[in-house]
GROMACS .gro file of C-alpha atoms in nm:
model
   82
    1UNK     CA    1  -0.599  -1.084   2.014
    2UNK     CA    2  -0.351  -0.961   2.273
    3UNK     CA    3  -0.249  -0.654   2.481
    4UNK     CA    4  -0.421  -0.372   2.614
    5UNK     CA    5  -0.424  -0.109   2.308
    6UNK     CA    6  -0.724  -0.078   2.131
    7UNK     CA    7  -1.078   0.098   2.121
    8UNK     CA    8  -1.411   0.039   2.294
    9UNK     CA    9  -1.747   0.120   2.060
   10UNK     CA   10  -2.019   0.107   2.422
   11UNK     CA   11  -2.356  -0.077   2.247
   12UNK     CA   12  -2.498  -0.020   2.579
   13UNK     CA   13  -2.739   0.253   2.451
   14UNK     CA   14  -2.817   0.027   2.145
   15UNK     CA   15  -3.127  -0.198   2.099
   16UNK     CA   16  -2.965  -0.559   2.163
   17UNK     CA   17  -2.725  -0.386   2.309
   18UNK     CA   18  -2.758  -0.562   2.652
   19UNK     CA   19  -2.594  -0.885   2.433
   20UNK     CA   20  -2.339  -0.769   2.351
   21UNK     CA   21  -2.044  -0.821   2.653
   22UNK     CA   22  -1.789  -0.612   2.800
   23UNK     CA   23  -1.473  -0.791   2.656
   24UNK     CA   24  -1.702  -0.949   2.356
   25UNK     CA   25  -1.440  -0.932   2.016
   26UNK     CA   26  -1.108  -0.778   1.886
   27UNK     CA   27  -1.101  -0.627   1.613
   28UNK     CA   28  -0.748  -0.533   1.396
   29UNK     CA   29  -0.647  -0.415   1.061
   30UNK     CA   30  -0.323  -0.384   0.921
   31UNK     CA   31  -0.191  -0.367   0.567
   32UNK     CA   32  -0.335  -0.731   0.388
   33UNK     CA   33  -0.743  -0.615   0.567
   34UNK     CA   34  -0.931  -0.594   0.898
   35UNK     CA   35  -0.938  -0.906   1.139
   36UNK     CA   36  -1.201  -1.011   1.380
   37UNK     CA   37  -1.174  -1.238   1.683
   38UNK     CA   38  -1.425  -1.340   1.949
   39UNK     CA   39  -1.265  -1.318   2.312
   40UNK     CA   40  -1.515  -1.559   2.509
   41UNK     CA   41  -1.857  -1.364   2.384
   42UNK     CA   42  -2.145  -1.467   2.580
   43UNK     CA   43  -2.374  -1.487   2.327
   44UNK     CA   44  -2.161  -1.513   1.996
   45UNK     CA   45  -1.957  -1.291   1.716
   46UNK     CA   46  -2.133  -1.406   1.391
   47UNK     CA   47  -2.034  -1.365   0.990
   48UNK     CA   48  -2.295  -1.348   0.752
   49UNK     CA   49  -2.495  -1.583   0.987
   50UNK     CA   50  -2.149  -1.854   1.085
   51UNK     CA   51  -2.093  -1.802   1.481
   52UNK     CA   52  -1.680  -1.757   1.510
   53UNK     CA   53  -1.503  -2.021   1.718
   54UNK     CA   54  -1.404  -1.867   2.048
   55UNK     CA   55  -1.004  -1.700   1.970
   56UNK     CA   56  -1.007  -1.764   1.573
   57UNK     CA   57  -0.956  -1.499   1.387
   58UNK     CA   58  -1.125  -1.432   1.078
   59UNK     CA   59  -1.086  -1.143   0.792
   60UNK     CA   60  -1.383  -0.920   0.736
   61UNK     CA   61  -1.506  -0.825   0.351
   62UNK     CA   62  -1.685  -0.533   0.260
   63UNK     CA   63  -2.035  -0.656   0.251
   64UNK     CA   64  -2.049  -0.890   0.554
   65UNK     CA   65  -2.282  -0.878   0.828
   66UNK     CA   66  -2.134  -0.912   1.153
   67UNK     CA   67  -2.345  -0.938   1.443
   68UNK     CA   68  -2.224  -0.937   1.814
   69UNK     CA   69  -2.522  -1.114   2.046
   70UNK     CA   70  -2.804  -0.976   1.871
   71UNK     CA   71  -2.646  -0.602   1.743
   72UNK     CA   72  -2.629  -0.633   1.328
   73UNK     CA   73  -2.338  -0.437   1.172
   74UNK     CA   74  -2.332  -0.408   0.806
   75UNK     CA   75  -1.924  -0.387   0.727
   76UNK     CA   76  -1.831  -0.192   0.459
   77UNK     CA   77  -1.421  -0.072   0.356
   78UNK     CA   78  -1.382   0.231   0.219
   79UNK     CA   79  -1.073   0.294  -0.001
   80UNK     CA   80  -0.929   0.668   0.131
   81UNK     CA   81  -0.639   0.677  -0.117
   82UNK     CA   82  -0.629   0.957  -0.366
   0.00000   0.00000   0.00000
């Protein structure tokens, strides 16, 4: 985590949404994969079911199920390179 660059995806319109909170995870990517990291969640950044440990970050694989409070994300990489 860190810093003030980023993007904001707004859940607020989403069912569950209301669980999710303001500041709830960051998420990053650079070359080695894409990185996850709860920020003080109110009600939890999970993996496949494991709740994350308050400023661990974790790598995400295409197939997990991340869920922030109770909004379910399926994860999936897509490889763009021709």
């Amino acid at each position: 985590g860190g810093g003030d660059d980023g993007f904001k995806l707004d859940f607020a319109g989403l069912r569950g949404g209301a669980t999710v909170s303001k500041r709830h995870a960051w998420l990053r990517h650079d070359s080695t994969g894409v990185f996850i990291e709860d920020v003080g969640s109110g009600n939890g950044t999970f993996i496949n079911g494991e709740r994350l440990p308050q400023g661990i970050e974790r790598g995400l694989h295409s197939g997990d199920q991340l869920r922030l409070g109770a909004v379910l994300l399926n994860f999936t990489i897509y490889n763009n390179k021709k």
